[in-house]
Amino acid sequence: MVKDNYTTVDTFVILGLTQFPEFQIPLFVLFLLIYLMVLMGNSIIIFLVCVEPRLHSPMYFFLINLSLLEICCVSVTLPKMLAMLMTQRKDIPFAACILQLYLFLCFTNVEMYLLSAMACDRYVAICNPLRYSLVMSRTICLLLAATCWLLGFLSPLAHTILISMAYFCGSTEINHFFCDITALMALSCSDTALIELFSYLEGVIFGMSPFAAIITSYVYIVTTILRIPSSEGKRKAFSTCSSHLMVVILFYGSCIGVYMRPTSSFSMDENKVATVVYITVVPMLNPLIYSLRNKEVKHALRSILRVL
């Protein structure tokens, strides 16, 4: 169909990570293993928290949400990429492409809000331990988690709708391994200034706000820990938030590498590699971080293994 000299497309072609046929099978095996590790690791975390009464606390309630989120996030992109590597069919319907873009943005935003909620939980636990059970009640935790998911699904709605209404001309080949908004805007013949504006506003308002909350929480947390007289007390206090801090550094570090690089040094091929790390490595490492550095999770895992 043609309208005002612009063509509305029904199908895009995703170029993927590489055009060399000899790399297709090795990449398929690699990403299949990563996908299975993400599914298994996060599912184990969810199972342990559900069946172990000692893990029925606000911190692990948010950890369940984070693990479920990681499964959802990789399931938006990796299955399609695996199918393309195996079958060499790289076409994707326009509607499916927009849906993939929207869900990817949603789950990325939800993770920002969840990490912020977990930082607030650690702040209350360390800075106001006597009021912890009152402040982080079951109702408050449910409201916080629901708010994270709701905001995550609402915040990218505007610019997703705008990109779905854009017109495309010329090439329909997406130079990425999924429907990334930057790659789609590069193909659009429409004026993308409004889309870029909404993306910028979302990043500033909805992206930086959770990050600011995390930084503020940890300023108070570190200040409180430094006031603890004994070194053992400091160590125990820091151990309660070290896993979350590592996940925050990993998540925001990878996000900065993908989305906040200078335009002058921007390369789509480099962006694809950075995005692969962000999409696969972060969800794969999160269960390991929480299981290897958390005595309660390790104890619960050993208890379950003894029963089996």
mmCIF file of C-alpha atoms in Angstrom:
data_model
loop_
_atom_site.group_PDB
_atom_site.id
_atom_site.type_symbol
_atom_site.label_atom_id
_atom_site.label_comp_id
_atom_site.label_asym_id
_atom_site.label_seq_id
_atom_site.Cartn_x
_atom_site.Cartn_y
_atom_site.Cartn_z
ATOM 1 C CA MET A 1 0.000 0.000 0.000
ATOM 2 C CA VAL A 2 1.194 3.524 -0.766
ATOM 3 C CA LYS A 3 0.099 6.702 0.959
ATOM 4 C CA ASP A 4 1.619 10.147 0.343
ATOM 5 C CA ASN A 5 4.583 8.501 -1.437
ATOM 6 C CA TYR A 6 5.364 6.414 1.678
ATOM 7 C CA THR A 7 5.024 2.648 1.832
ATOM 8 C CA THR A 8 3.420 0.873 4.759
ATOM 9 C CA VAL A 9 5.183 -2.436 5.226
ATOM 10 C CA ASP A 10 3.651 -5.723 6.301
ATOM 11 C CA THR A 11 6.926 -7.516 7.028
ATOM 12 C CA PHE A 12 10.419 -6.627 8.180
ATOM 13 C CA VAL A 13 13.600 -8.637 7.661
ATOM 14 C CA ILE A 14 15.869 -8.944 10.707
ATOM 15 C CA LEU A 15 19.498 -9.202 9.623
ATOM 16 C CA GLY A 16 20.616 -10.802 12.885
ATOM 17 C CA LEU A 17 24.059 -10.898 14.470
ATOM 18 C CA THR A 18 26.029 -12.161 11.482
ATOM 19 C CA GLN A 19 25.619 -12.854 7.789
ATOM 20 C CA PHE A 20 28.242 -15.629 7.739
ATOM 21 C CA PRO A 21 26.581 -19.081 7.423
ATOM 22 C CA GLU A 22 29.421 -20.880 9.212
ATOM 23 C CA PHE A 23 28.615 -18.980 12.430
ATOM 24 C CA GLN A 24 24.896 -19.810 12.468
ATOM 25 C CA ILE A 25 25.044 -23.220 14.187
ATOM 26 C CA PRO A 26 27.678 -22.252 16.809
ATOM 27 C CA LEU A 27 25.650 -19.158 17.674
ATOM 28 C CA PHE A 28 22.466 -21.228 17.861
ATOM 29 C CA VAL A 29 24.075 -23.671 20.318
ATOM 30 C CA LEU A 30 25.554 -20.826 22.391
ATOM 31 C CA PHE A 31 22.314 -18.874 22.734
ATOM 32 C CA LEU A 32 20.249 -22.001 23.300
ATOM 33 C CA LEU A 33 22.501 -22.881 26.237
ATOM 34 C CA ILE A 34 22.254 -19.309 27.561
ATOM 35 C CA TYR A 35 18.460 -19.360 27.236
ATOM 36 C CA LEU A 36 18.205 -22.679 29.081
ATOM 37 C CA MET A 37 20.522 -21.395 31.820
ATOM 38 C CA VAL A 38 18.399 -18.272 32.258
ATOM 39 C CA LEU A 39 15.201 -20.329 32.441
ATOM 40 C CA MET A 40 16.683 -22.882 34.833
ATOM 41 C CA GLY A 41 18.492 -20.433 37.122
ATOM 42 C CA ASN A 42 15.576 -18.055 37.563
ATOM 43 C CA SER A 43 13.062 -20.892 37.881
ATOM 44 C CA ILE A 44 15.149 -22.399 40.695
ATOM 45 C CA ILE A 45 15.132 -19.057 42.519
ATOM 46 C CA ILE A 46 11.345 -18.802 42.177
ATOM 47 C CA PHE A 47 10.892 -22.403 43.347
ATOM 48 C CA LEU A 48 13.186 -21.997 46.368
ATOM 49 C CA VAL A 49 11.493 -18.824 47.552
ATOM 50 C CA CYS A 50 8.051 -20.375 47.173
ATOM 51 C CA VAL A 51 8.788 -23.617 49.047
ATOM 52 C CA GLU A 52 11.186 -22.375 51.760
ATOM 53 C CA PRO A 53 9.342 -20.604 54.634
ATOM 54 C CA ARG A 54 12.526 -18.817 55.759
ATOM 55 C CA LEU A 55 12.595 -17.005 52.441
ATOM 56 C CA HIS A 56 9.076 -15.623 52.823
ATOM 57 C CA SER A 57 10.186 -12.032 53.365
ATOM 58 C CA PRO A 58 9.861 -8.797 51.346
ATOM 59 C CA MET A 59 13.392 -9.068 49.930
ATOM 60 C CA TYR A 60 12.704 -12.486 48.433
ATOM 61 C CA PHE A 61 9.228 -11.481 47.310
ATOM 62 C CA PHE A 62 10.855 -8.853 45.106
ATOM 63 C CA LEU A 63 13.467 -11.409 44.053
ATOM 64 C CA ILE A 64 10.662 -13.650 42.727
ATOM 65 C CA ASN A 65 9.396 -10.729 40.675
ATOM 66 C CA LEU A 66 12.901 -10.045 39.367
ATOM 67 C CA SER A 67 13.455 -13.696 38.391
ATOM 68 C CA LEU A 68 10.075 -13.878 36.646
ATOM 69 C CA LEU A 69 10.926 -10.646 34.861
ATOM 70 C CA GLU A 70 14.262 -12.012 33.620
ATOM 71 C CA ILE A 71 12.492 -15.050 32.153
ATOM 72 C CA CYS A 72 9.998 -12.792 30.384
ATOM 73 C CA CYS A 73 12.728 -10.471 29.101
ATOM 74 C CA VAL A 74 14.833 -13.145 27.398
ATOM 75 C CA SER A 75 11.709 -14.896 26.084
ATOM 76 C CA VAL A 76 10.813 -11.781 24.094
ATOM 77 C CA THR A 77 13.997 -11.850 22.010
ATOM 78 C CA LEU A 78 15.931 -15.130 22.221
ATOM 79 C CA PRO A 79 13.328 -17.620 20.862
ATOM 80 C CA LYS A 80 12.902 -15.574 17.681
ATOM 81 C CA MET A 81 16.665 -15.213 17.322
ATOM 82 C CA LEU A 82 17.130 -18.971 17.800
ATOM 83 C CA ALA A 83 14.472 -19.674 15.169
ATOM 84 C CA MET A 84 16.219 -17.353 12.711
ATOM 85 C CA LEU A 85 19.596 -19.011 13.333
ATOM 86 C CA MET A 86 18.132 -22.479 12.805
ATOM 87 C CA THR A 87 15.781 -21.915 9.867
ATOM 88 C CA GLN A 88 17.409 -18.891 8.188
ATOM 89 C CA ARG A 89 13.927 -17.336 7.967
ATOM 90 C CA LYS A 90 14.464 -13.759 9.082
ATOM 91 C CA ASP A 91 11.125 -12.184 8.263
ATOM 92 C CA ILE A 92 8.863 -10.876 11.007
ATOM 93 C CA PRO A 93 5.349 -9.427 10.566
ATOM 94 C CA PHE A 94 4.990 -5.716 11.265
ATOM 95 C CA ALA A 95 2.552 -6.281 14.158
ATOM 96 C CA ALA A 96 4.819 -8.916 15.738
ATOM 97 C CA CYS A 97 7.787 -6.573 15.421
ATOM 98 C CA ILE A 98 5.977 -3.732 17.199
ATOM 99 C CA LEU A 99 4.775 -6.135 19.905
ATOM 100 C CA GLN A 100 8.319 -7.423 20.442
ATOM 101 C CA LEU A 101 9.602 -3.854 20.708
ATOM 102 C CA TYR A 102 6.890 -2.877 23.177
ATOM 103 C CA LEU A 103 7.380 -5.911 25.422
ATOM 104 C CA PHE A 104 11.149 -5.488 25.424
ATOM 105 C CA LEU A 105 10.803 -1.852 26.514
ATOM 106 C CA CYS A 106 8.175 -2.816 29.102
ATOM 107 C CA PHE A 107 10.293 -5.475 30.780
ATOM 108 C CA THR A 108 13.369 -3.237 30.744
ATOM 109 C CA ASN A 109 11.407 -0.495 32.498
ATOM 110 C CA VAL A 110 9.867 -2.907 35.012
ATOM 111 C CA GLU A 111 13.371 -4.052 35.964
ATOM 112 C CA MET A 112 14.394 -0.466 36.678
ATOM 113 C CA TYR A 113 11.409 0.015 38.989
ATOM 114 C CA LEU A 114 11.882 -3.351 40.701
ATOM 115 C CA LEU A 115 15.530 -2.632 41.432
ATOM 116 C CA SER A 116 14.423 0.694 42.890
ATOM 117 C CA ALA A 117 11.812 -1.019 45.091
ATOM 118 C CA MET A 118 14.423 -3.526 46.254
ATOM 119 C CA ALA A 119 16.778 -0.662 47.134
ATOM 120 C CA CYS A 120 14.029 0.930 49.228
ATOM 121 C CA ASP A 121 13.478 -2.421 50.953
ATOM 122 C CA ARG A 122 17.194 -2.628 51.834
ATOM 123 C CA TYR A 123 17.103 0.992 53.034
ATOM 124 C CA VAL A 124 14.301 0.242 55.498
ATOM 125 C CA ALA A 125 15.954 -3.016 56.609
ATOM 126 C CA ILE A 126 19.278 -1.342 57.425
ATOM 127 C CA CYS A 127 18.319 2.218 58.359
ATOM 128 C CA ASN A 128 15.014 1.509 60.148
ATOM 129 C CA PRO A 129 15.186 -2.158 61.222
ATOM 130 C CA LEU A 130 12.729 -1.751 64.124
ATOM 131 C CA ARG A 131 10.015 -0.541 61.758
ATOM 132 C CA TYR A 132 10.832 -2.961 58.950
ATOM 133 C CA SER A 133 7.918 -5.358 59.461
ATOM 134 C CA LEU A 134 5.517 -2.422 59.717
ATOM 135 C CA VAL A 135 6.787 -0.412 56.755
ATOM 136 C CA MET A 136 7.393 -3.380 54.426
ATOM 137 C CA SER A 137 4.122 -5.135 55.152
ATOM 138 C CA ARG A 138 2.595 -7.653 52.769
ATOM 139 C CA THR A 139 0.153 -5.046 51.457
ATOM 140 C CA ILE A 140 2.893 -2.474 50.823
ATOM 141 C CA CYS A 141 5.034 -5.043 49.022
ATOM 142 C CA LEU A 142 2.153 -6.095 46.785
ATOM 143 C CA LEU A 143 1.378 -2.450 45.980
ATOM 144 C CA LEU A 144 5.029 -1.707 45.206
ATOM 145 C CA ALA A 145 5.359 -4.725 42.909
ATOM 146 C CA ALA A 146 2.064 -3.985 41.149
ATOM 147 C CA THR A 147 3.134 -0.349 40.659
ATOM 148 C CA CYS A 148 6.451 -1.462 39.153
ATOM 149 C CA TRP A 149 4.716 -3.701 36.621
ATOM 150 C CA LEU A 150 2.019 -1.129 35.828
ATOM 151 C CA LEU A 151 4.462 1.741 35.279
ATOM 152 C CA GLY A 152 6.712 -0.531 33.257
ATOM 153 C CA PHE A 153 3.900 -1.336 30.824
ATOM 154 C CA LEU A 154 2.600 2.241 30.619
ATOM 155 C CA SER A 155 5.812 4.244 30.233
ATOM 156 C CA PRO A 156 6.854 3.040 26.716
ATOM 157 C CA LEU A 157 3.310 3.111 25.357
ATOM 158 C CA ALA A 158 3.449 6.571 23.737
ATOM 159 C CA HIS A 159 6.529 6.193 21.560
ATOM 160 C CA THR A 160 5.628 2.585 20.716
ATOM 161 C CA ILE A 161 2.310 3.791 19.310
ATOM 162 C CA LEU A 162 4.116 6.562 17.416
ATOM 163 C CA ILE A 163 6.618 4.174 15.805
ATOM 164 C CA SER A 164 3.737 1.849 14.860
ATOM 165 C CA MET A 165 2.108 4.767 13.009
ATOM 166 C CA ALA A 166 5.289 5.700 11.142
ATOM 167 C CA TYR A 167 5.790 5.103 7.425
ATOM 168 C CA PHE A 168 8.710 3.188 5.973
ATOM 169 C CA CYS A 169 10.285 3.408 2.548
ATOM 170 C CA GLY A 170 13.180 1.772 0.809
ATOM 171 C CA SER A 171 14.808 -1.021 2.771
ATOM 172 C CA THR A 172 12.837 -3.052 5.301
ATOM 173 C CA GLU A 173 15.945 -4.763 6.682
ATOM 174 C CA ILE A 174 16.408 -4.212 10.420
ATOM 175 C CA ASN A 175 20.118 -4.109 11.188
ATOM 176 C CA HIS A 176 19.728 -5.846 14.547
ATOM 177 C CA PHE A 177 18.777 -9.231 15.972
ATOM 178 C CA PHE A 178 15.372 -8.016 17.189
ATOM 179 C CA CYS A 179 13.030 -5.073 16.641
ATOM 180 C CA ASP A 180 15.077 -2.375 18.335
ATOM 181 C CA ILE A 181 13.596 1.132 18.327
ATOM 182 C CA THR A 182 16.836 2.730 17.100
ATOM 183 C CA ALA A 183 17.026 0.378 14.127
ATOM 184 C CA LEU A 184 13.355 0.948 13.301
ATOM 185 C CA MET A 185 13.706 4.738 13.404
ATOM 186 C CA ALA A 186 16.654 4.463 11.012
ATOM 187 C CA LEU A 187 14.313 2.831 8.458
ATOM 188 C CA SER A 188 11.424 5.261 8.879
ATOM 189 C CA CYS A 189 10.635 7.903 6.286
ATOM 190 C CA SER A 190 8.458 9.754 8.777
ATOM 191 C CA ASP A 191 9.669 12.565 10.985
ATOM 192 C CA THR A 192 10.952 10.782 14.089
ATOM 193 C CA ALA A 193 11.531 13.934 16.159
ATOM 194 C CA LEU A 194 8.416 13.319 18.268
ATOM 195 C CA ILE A 195 9.364 9.674 18.839
ATOM 196 C CA GLU A 196 12.852 10.730 19.918
ATOM 197 C CA LEU A 197 11.333 13.337 22.234
ATOM 198 C CA PHE A 198 9.065 10.787 23.937
ATOM 199 C CA SER A 199 11.970 8.344 24.218
ATOM 200 C CA TYR A 200 14.106 11.056 25.797
ATOM 201 C CA LEU A 201 11.348 12.089 28.211
ATOM 202 C CA GLU A 202 10.755 8.477 29.180
ATOM 203 C CA GLY A 203 14.458 8.012 29.816
ATOM 204 C CA VAL A 204 14.690 11.141 31.953
ATOM 205 C CA ILE A 205 11.423 10.825 33.877
ATOM 206 C CA PHE A 206 10.856 7.087 34.103
ATOM 207 C CA GLY A 207 14.455 5.930 33.721
ATOM 208 C CA MET A 208 16.419 8.342 35.880
ATOM 209 C CA SER A 209 13.857 8.464 38.702
ATOM 210 C CA PRO A 210 14.402 4.819 39.752
ATOM 211 C CA PHE A 211 18.161 5.291 39.412
ATOM 212 C CA ALA A 212 18.028 8.409 41.594
ATOM 213 C CA ALA A 213 15.995 6.490 44.189
ATOM 214 C CA ILE A 214 18.601 3.705 44.205
ATOM 215 C CA ILE A 215 21.497 6.155 44.606
ATOM 216 C CA THR A 216 19.697 8.006 47.400
ATOM 217 C CA SER A 217 18.883 4.765 49.212
ATOM 218 C CA TYR A 218 22.486 3.593 49.073
ATOM 219 C CA VAL A 219 23.831 6.935 50.276
ATOM 220 C CA TYR A 220 21.744 6.484 53.436
ATOM 221 C CA ILE A 221 22.604 2.767 53.620
ATOM 222 C CA VAL A 222 26.364 3.361 53.403
ATOM 223 C CA THR A 223 26.152 6.227 55.908
ATOM 224 C CA THR A 224 24.285 3.989 58.363
ATOM 225 C CA ILE A 225 26.700 1.078 57.877
ATOM 226 C CA LEU A 226 29.708 3.326 58.524
ATOM 227 C CA ARG A 227 28.191 4.345 61.852
ATOM 228 C CA ILE A 228 28.053 0.729 63.067
ATOM 229 C CA PRO A 229 30.850 0.401 65.678
ATOM 230 C CA SER A 230 31.890 -3.231 65.104
ATOM 231 C CA SER A 231 33.475 -4.542 61.921
ATOM 232 C CA GLU A 232 31.359 -7.706 62.186
ATOM 233 C CA GLY A 233 28.198 -5.600 62.325
ATOM 234 C CA LYS A 234 29.319 -3.658 59.262
ATOM 235 C CA ARG A 235 30.038 -6.874 57.391
ATOM 236 C CA LYS A 236 26.626 -8.372 58.198
ATOM 237 C CA ALA A 237 24.823 -5.163 57.259
ATOM 238 C CA PHE A 238 26.653 -4.882 53.959
ATOM 239 C CA SER A 239 26.071 -8.568 53.138
ATOM 240 C CA THR A 240 22.295 -7.980 53.211
ATOM 241 C CA CYS A 241 22.513 -5.579 50.268
ATOM 242 C CA SER A 242 25.684 -6.640 48.415
ATOM 243 C CA SER A 243 23.844 -8.986 46.003
ATOM 244 C CA HIS A 244 21.331 -6.298 45.075
ATOM 245 C CA LEU A 245 24.124 -3.743 44.625
ATOM 246 C CA MET A 246 25.981 -6.075 42.252
ATOM 247 C CA VAL A 247 22.814 -6.609 40.192
ATOM 248 C CA VAL A 248 22.232 -2.833 40.027
ATOM 249 C CA ILE A 249 25.800 -2.214 38.822
ATOM 250 C CA LEU A 250 25.497 -4.997 36.241
ATOM 251 C CA PHE A 251 22.119 -3.798 34.957
ATOM 252 C CA TYR A 252 22.816 -0.071 34.769
ATOM 253 C CA GLY A 253 26.362 -0.616 33.528
ATOM 254 C CA SER A 254 25.078 -2.636 30.578
ATOM 255 C CA CYS A 255 22.245 -0.137 29.952
ATOM 256 C CA ILE A 256 24.726 2.734 29.797
ATOM 257 C CA GLY A 257 26.860 0.740 27.380
ATOM 258 C CA VAL A 258 23.858 0.192 25.083
ATOM 259 C CA TYR A 259 21.808 3.383 25.286
ATOM 260 C CA MET A 260 24.045 6.206 26.545
ATOM 261 C CA ARG A 261 27.024 6.043 24.241
ATOM 262 C CA PRO A 262 28.018 9.232 22.372
ATOM 263 C CA THR A 263 26.445 9.528 18.920
ATOM 264 C CA SER A 264 29.859 10.157 17.385
ATOM 265 C CA SER A 265 31.034 6.694 18.433
ATOM 266 C CA PHE A 266 27.755 4.923 17.648
ATOM 267 C CA SER A 267 28.030 1.788 15.530
ATOM 268 C CA MET A 268 25.076 -0.518 14.960
ATOM 269 C CA ASP A 269 27.336 -3.587 14.920
ATOM 270 C CA GLU A 270 28.897 -2.581 18.248
ATOM 271 C CA ASN A 271 25.422 -1.784 19.558
ATOM 272 C CA LYS A 272 24.252 -5.301 18.666
ATOM 273 C CA VAL A 273 27.111 -6.883 20.589
ATOM 274 C CA ALA A 274 26.484 -4.652 23.617
ATOM 275 C CA THR A 275 22.760 -5.436 23.485
ATOM 276 C CA VAL A 276 23.455 -9.192 23.382
ATOM 277 C CA VAL A 277 25.461 -8.835 26.587
ATOM 278 C CA TYR A 278 22.705 -6.772 28.184
ATOM 279 C CA ILE A 279 19.897 -9.140 27.150
ATOM 280 C CA THR A 280 21.618 -12.455 27.917
ATOM 281 C CA VAL A 281 24.398 -11.997 30.467
ATOM 282 C CA VAL A 282 22.428 -9.953 33.018
ATOM 283 C CA PRO A 283 19.489 -12.426 33.305
ATOM 284 C CA MET A 284 21.946 -15.341 33.382
ATOM 285 C CA LEU A 285 24.135 -13.900 36.162
ATOM 286 C CA ASN A 286 21.399 -12.588 38.467
ATOM 287 C CA PRO A 287 20.448 -16.050 39.876
ATOM 288 C CA LEU A 288 24.140 -16.865 40.370
ATOM 289 C CA ILE A 289 24.740 -13.608 42.227
ATOM 290 C CA TYR A 290 21.831 -14.164 44.583
ATOM 291 C CA SER A 291 22.560 -17.861 45.141
ATOM 292 C CA LEU A 292 26.335 -17.696 45.541
ATOM 293 C CA ARG A 293 26.391 -14.611 47.765
ATOM 294 C CA ASN A 294 23.306 -15.309 49.857
ATOM 295 C CA LYS A 295 23.576 -17.763 52.742
ATOM 296 C CA GLU A 296 19.802 -18.173 53.104
ATOM 297 C CA VAL A 297 19.357 -19.079 49.436
ATOM 298 C CA LYS A 298 22.304 -21.511 49.556
ATOM 299 C CA HIS A 299 20.900 -23.101 52.719
ATOM 300 C CA ALA A 300 17.465 -23.487 51.120
ATOM 301 C CA LEU A 301 19.038 -25.038 48.021
ATOM 302 C CA ARG A 302 21.023 -27.539 50.105
ATOM 303 C CA SER A 303 17.884 -28.442 52.065
ATOM 304 C CA ILE A 304 15.931 -29.145 48.881
ATOM 305 C CA LEU A 305 18.802 -31.206 47.435
ATOM 306 C CA ARG A 306 18.992 -33.315 50.614
ATOM 307 C CA VAL A 307 15.266 -34.068 50.364
ATOM 308 C CA LEU A 308 15.625 -35.047 46.705
#
